[in-house]
GROMACS .gro file of N, CA and C in nm:
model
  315
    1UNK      N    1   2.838  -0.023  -0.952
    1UNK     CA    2   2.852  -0.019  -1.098
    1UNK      C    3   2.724   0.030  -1.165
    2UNK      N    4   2.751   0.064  -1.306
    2UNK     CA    5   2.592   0.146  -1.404
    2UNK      C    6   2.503   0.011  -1.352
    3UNK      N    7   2.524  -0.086  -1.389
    3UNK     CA    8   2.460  -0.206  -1.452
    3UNK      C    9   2.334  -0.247  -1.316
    4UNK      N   10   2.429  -0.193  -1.180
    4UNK     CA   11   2.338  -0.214  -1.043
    4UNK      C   12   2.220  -0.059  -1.073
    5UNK      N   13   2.219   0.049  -1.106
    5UNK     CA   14   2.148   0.102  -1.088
    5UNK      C   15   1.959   0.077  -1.119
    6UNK      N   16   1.972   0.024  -1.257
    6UNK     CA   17   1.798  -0.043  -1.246
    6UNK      C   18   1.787  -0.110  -1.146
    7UNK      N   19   1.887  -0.223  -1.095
    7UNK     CA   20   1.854  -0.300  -0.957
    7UNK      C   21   1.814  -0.209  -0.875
    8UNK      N   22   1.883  -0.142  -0.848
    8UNK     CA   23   1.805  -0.038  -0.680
    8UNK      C   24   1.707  -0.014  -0.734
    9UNK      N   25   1.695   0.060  -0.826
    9UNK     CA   26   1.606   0.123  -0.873
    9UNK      C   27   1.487   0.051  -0.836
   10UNK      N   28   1.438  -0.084  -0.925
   10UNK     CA   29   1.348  -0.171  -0.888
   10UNK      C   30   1.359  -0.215  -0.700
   11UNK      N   31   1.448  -0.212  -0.683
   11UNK     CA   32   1.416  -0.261  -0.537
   11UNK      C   33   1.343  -0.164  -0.462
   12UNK      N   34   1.335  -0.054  -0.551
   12UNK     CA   35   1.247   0.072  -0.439
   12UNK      C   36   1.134   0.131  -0.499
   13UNK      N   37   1.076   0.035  -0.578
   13UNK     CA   38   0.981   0.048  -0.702
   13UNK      C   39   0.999   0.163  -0.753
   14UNK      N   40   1.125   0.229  -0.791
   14UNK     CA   41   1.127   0.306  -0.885
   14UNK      C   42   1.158   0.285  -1.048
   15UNK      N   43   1.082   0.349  -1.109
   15UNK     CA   44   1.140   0.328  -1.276
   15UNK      C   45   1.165   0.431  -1.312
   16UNK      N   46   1.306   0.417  -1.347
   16UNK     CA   47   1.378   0.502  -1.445
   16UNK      C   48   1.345   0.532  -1.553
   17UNK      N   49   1.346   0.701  -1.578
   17UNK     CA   50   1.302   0.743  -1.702
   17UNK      C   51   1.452   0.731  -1.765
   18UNK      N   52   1.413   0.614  -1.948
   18UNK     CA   53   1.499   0.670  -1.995
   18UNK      C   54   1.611   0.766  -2.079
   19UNK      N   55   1.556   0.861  -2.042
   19UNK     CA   56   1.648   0.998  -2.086
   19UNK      C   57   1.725   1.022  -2.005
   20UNK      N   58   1.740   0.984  -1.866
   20UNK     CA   59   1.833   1.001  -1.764
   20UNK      C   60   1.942   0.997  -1.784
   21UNK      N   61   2.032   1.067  -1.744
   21UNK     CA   62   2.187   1.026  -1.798
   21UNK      C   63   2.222   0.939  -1.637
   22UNK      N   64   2.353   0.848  -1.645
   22UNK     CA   65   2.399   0.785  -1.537
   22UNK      C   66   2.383   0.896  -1.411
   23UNK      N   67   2.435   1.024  -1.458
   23UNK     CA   68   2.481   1.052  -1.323
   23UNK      C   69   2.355   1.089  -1.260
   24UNK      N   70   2.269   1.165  -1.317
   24UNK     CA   71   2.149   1.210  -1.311
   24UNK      C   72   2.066   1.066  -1.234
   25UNK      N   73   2.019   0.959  -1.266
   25UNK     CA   74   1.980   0.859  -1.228
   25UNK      C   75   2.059   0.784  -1.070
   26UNK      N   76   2.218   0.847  -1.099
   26UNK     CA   77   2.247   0.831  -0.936
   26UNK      C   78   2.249   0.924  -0.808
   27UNK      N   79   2.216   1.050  -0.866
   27UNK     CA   80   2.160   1.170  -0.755
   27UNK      C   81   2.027   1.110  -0.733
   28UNK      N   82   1.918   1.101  -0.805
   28UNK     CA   83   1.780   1.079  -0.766
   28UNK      C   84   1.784   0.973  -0.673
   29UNK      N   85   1.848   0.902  -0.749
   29UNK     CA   86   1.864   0.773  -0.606
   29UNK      C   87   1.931   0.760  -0.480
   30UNK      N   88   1.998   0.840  -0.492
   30UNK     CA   89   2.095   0.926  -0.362
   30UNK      C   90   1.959   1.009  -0.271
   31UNK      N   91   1.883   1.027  -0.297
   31UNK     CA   92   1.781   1.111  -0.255
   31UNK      C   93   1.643   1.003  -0.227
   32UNK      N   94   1.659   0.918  -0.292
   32UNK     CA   95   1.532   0.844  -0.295
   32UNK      C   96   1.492   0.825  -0.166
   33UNK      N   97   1.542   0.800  -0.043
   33UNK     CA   98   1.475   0.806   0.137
   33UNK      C   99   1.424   0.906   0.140
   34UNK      N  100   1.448   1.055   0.136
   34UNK     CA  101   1.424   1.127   0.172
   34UNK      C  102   1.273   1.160   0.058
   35UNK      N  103   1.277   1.122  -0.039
   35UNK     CA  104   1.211   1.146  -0.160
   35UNK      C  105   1.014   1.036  -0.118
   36UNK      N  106   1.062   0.953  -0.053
   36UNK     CA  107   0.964   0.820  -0.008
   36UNK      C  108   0.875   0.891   0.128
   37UNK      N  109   1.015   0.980   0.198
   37UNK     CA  110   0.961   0.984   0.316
   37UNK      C  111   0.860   1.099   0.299
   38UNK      N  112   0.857   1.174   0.194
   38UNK     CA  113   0.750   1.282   0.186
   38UNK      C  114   0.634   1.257   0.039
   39UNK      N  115   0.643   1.122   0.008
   39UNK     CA  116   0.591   1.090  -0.110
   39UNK      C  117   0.454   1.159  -0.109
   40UNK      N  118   0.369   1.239  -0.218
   40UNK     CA  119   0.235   1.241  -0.237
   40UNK      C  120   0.246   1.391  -0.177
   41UNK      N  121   0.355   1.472  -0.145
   41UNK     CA  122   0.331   1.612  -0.104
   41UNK      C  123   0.398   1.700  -0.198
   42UNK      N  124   0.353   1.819  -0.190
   42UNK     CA  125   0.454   1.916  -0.298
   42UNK      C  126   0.561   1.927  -0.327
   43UNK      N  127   0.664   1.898  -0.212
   43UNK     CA  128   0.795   1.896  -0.235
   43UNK      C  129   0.836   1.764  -0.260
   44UNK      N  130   0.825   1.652  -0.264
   44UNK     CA  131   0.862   1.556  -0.325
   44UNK      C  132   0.835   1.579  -0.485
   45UNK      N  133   0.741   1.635  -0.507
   45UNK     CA  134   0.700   1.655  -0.690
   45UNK      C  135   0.810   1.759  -0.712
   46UNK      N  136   0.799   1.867  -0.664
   46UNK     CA  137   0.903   1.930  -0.731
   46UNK      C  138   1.046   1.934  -0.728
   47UNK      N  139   1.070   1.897  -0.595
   47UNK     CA  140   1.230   1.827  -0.595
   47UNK      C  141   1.189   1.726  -0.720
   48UNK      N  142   1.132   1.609  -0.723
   48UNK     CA  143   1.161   1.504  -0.866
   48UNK      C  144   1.165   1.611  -0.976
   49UNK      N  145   1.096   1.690  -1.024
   49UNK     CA  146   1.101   1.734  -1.108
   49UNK      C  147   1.236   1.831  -1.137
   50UNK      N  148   1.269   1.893  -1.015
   50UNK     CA  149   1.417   1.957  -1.042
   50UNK      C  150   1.522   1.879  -1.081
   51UNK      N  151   1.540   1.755  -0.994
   51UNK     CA  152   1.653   1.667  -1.010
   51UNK      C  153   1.685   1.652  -1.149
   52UNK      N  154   1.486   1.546  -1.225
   52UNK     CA  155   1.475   1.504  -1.356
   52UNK      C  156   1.508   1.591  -1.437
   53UNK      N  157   1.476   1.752  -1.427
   53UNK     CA  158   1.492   1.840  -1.517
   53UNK      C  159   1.559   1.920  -1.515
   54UNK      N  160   1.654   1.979  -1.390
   54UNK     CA  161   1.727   2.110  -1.394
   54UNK      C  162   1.641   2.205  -1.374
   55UNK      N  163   1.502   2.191  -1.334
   55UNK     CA  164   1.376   2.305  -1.402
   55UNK      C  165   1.328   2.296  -1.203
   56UNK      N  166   1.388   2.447  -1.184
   56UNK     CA  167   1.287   2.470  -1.060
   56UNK      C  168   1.128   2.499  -1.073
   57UNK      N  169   1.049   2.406  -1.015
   57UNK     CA  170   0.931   2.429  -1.015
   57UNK      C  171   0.863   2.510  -0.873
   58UNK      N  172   0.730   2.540  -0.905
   58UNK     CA  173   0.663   2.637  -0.781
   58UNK      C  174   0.521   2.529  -0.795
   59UNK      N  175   0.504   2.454  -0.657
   59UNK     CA  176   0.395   2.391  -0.658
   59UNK      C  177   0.262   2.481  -0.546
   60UNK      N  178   0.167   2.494  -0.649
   60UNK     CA  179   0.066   2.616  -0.609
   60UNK      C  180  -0.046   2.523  -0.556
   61UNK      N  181  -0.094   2.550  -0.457
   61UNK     CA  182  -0.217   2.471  -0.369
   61UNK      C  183  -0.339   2.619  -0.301
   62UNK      N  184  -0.413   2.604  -0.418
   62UNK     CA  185  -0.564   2.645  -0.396
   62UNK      C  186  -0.634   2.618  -0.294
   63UNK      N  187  -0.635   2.657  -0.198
   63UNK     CA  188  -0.762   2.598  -0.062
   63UNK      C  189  -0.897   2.648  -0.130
   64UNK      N  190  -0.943   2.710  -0.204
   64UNK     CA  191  -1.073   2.658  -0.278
   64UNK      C  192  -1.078   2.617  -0.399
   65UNK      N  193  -0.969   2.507  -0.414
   65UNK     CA  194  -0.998   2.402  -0.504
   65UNK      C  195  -0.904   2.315  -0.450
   66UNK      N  196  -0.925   2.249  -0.358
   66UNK     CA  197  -0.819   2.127  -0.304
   66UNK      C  198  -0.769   2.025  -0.348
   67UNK      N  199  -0.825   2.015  -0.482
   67UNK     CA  200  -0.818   1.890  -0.563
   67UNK      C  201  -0.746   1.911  -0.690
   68UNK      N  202  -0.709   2.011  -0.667
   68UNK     CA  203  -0.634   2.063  -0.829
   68UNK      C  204  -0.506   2.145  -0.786
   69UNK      N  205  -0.367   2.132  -0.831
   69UNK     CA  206  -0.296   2.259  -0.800
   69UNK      C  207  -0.228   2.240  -0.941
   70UNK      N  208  -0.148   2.330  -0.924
   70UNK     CA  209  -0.070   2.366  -1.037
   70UNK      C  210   0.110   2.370  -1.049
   71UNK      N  211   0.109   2.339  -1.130
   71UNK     CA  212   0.285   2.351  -1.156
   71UNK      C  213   0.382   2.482  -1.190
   72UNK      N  214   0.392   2.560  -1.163
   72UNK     CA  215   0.489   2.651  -1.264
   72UNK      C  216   0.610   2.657  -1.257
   73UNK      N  217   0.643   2.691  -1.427
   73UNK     CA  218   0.782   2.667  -1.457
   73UNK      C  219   0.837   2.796  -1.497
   74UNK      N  220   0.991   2.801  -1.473
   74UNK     CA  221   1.003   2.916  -1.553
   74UNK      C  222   0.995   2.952  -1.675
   75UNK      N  223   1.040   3.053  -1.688
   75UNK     CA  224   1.035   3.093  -1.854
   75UNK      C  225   1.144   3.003  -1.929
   76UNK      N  226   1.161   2.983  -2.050
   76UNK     CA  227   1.262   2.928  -2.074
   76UNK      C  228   1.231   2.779  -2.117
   77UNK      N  229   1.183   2.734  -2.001
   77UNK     CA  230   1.136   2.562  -2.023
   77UNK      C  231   1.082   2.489  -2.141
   78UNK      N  232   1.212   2.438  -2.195
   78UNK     CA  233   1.153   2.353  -2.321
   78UNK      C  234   1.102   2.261  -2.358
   79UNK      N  235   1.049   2.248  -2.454
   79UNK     CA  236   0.943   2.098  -2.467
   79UNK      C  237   1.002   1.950  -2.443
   80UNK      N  238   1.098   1.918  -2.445
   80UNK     CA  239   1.165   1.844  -2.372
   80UNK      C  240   1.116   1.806  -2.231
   81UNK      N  241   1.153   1.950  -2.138
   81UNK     CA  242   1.160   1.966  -1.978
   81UNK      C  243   1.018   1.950  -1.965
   82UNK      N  244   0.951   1.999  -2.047
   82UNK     CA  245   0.793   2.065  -2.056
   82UNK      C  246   0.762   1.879  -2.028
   83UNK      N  247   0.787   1.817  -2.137
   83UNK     CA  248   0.754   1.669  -2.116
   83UNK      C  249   0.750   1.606  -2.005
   84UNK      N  250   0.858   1.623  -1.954
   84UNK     CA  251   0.912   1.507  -1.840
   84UNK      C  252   0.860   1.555  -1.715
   85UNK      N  253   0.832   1.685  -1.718
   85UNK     CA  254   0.731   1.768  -1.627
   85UNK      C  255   0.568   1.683  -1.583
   86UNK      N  256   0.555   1.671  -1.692
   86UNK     CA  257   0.414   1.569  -1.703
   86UNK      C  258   0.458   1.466  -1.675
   87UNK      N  259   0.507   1.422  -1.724
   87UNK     CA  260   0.522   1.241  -1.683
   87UNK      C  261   0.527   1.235  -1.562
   88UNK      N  262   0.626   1.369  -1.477
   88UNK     CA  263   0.664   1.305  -1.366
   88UNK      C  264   0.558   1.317  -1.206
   89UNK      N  265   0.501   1.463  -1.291
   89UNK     CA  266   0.364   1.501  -1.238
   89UNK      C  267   0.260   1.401  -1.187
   90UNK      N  268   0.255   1.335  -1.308
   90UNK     CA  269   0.137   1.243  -1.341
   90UNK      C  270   0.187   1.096  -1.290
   91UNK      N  271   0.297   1.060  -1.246
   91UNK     CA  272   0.340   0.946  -1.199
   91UNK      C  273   0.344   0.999  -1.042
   92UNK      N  274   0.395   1.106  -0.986
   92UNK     CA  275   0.399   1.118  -0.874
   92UNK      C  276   0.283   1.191  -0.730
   93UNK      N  277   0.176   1.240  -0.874
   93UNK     CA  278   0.077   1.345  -0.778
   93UNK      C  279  -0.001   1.227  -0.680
   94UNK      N  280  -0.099   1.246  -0.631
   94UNK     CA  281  -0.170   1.233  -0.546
   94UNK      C  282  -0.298   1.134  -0.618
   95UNK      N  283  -0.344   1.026  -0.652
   95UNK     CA  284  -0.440   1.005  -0.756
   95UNK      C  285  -0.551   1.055  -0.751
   96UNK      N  286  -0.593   1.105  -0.640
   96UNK     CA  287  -0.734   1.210  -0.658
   96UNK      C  288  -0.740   1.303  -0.701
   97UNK      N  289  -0.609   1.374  -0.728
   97UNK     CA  290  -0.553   1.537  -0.746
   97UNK      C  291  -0.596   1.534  -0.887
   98UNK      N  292  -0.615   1.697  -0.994
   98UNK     CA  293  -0.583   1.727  -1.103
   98UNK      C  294  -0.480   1.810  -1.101
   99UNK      N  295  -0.435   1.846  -1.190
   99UNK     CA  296  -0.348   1.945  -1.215
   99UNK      C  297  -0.319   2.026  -1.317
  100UNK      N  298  -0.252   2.135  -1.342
  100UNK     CA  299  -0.226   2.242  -1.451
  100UNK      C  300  -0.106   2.248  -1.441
  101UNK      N  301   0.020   2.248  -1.557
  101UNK     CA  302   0.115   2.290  -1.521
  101UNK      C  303   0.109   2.430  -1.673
  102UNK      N  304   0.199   2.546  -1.579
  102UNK     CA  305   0.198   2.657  -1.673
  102UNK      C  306   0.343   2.706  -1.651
  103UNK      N  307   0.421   2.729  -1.786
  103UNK     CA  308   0.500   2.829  -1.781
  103UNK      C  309   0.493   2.972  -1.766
  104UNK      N  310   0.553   3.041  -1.759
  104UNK     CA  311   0.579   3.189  -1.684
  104UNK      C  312   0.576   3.241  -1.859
  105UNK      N  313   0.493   3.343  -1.871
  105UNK     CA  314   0.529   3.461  -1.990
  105UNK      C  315   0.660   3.532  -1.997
   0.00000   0.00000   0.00000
């Protein structure tokens, strides 16, 4: 039922953003093993961020700057997506990491 989904949710220390729609909140969690098992690497950020947003991202890793990469989005991406981009960035990166996220001209 809706009402169990914060339950999982919390049982896998995840918190739900709420802008999520139901169904949206039960794919991510449908994914959440696979999502744990690569936590803190590029593709866990940007899969979250596709799921959360519909918004394919390109996660860019600098070998002379190891500590910083970047996000890009496509063109198109609205301040909305643009938002939740960050949040989810910034909840899921690496805590030593910085980051840039840039849309496409």
């Amino acid at each position: 039922p809706a009402g169990m989904l914060t339950v999982l949710s919390a049982w896998i220390g995840m918190t739900p953003d709420p802008r999520w729609s139901e169904w949206r909140h039960r794919r991510i969690l449908m994914e959440s093993a696979e999502l744990q098992r690569w936590r803190g690497t590029a593709y866990t950020l940007s899969r979250m961020i596709e799921l959360s947003t519909d918004v394919a991202s390109t996660i860019i890793e600098d070998p002379s700057d190891p500590f910083v990469f970047t996000v890009k989005l496509p063109r198109g991406t609205n301040d909305k997506q643009l938002e939740m981009v960050r949040g989810l960035v910034e909840s899921h990166k690496p805590a030593h990491t910085g980051y840039r996220v840039e849309v496409e001209a």
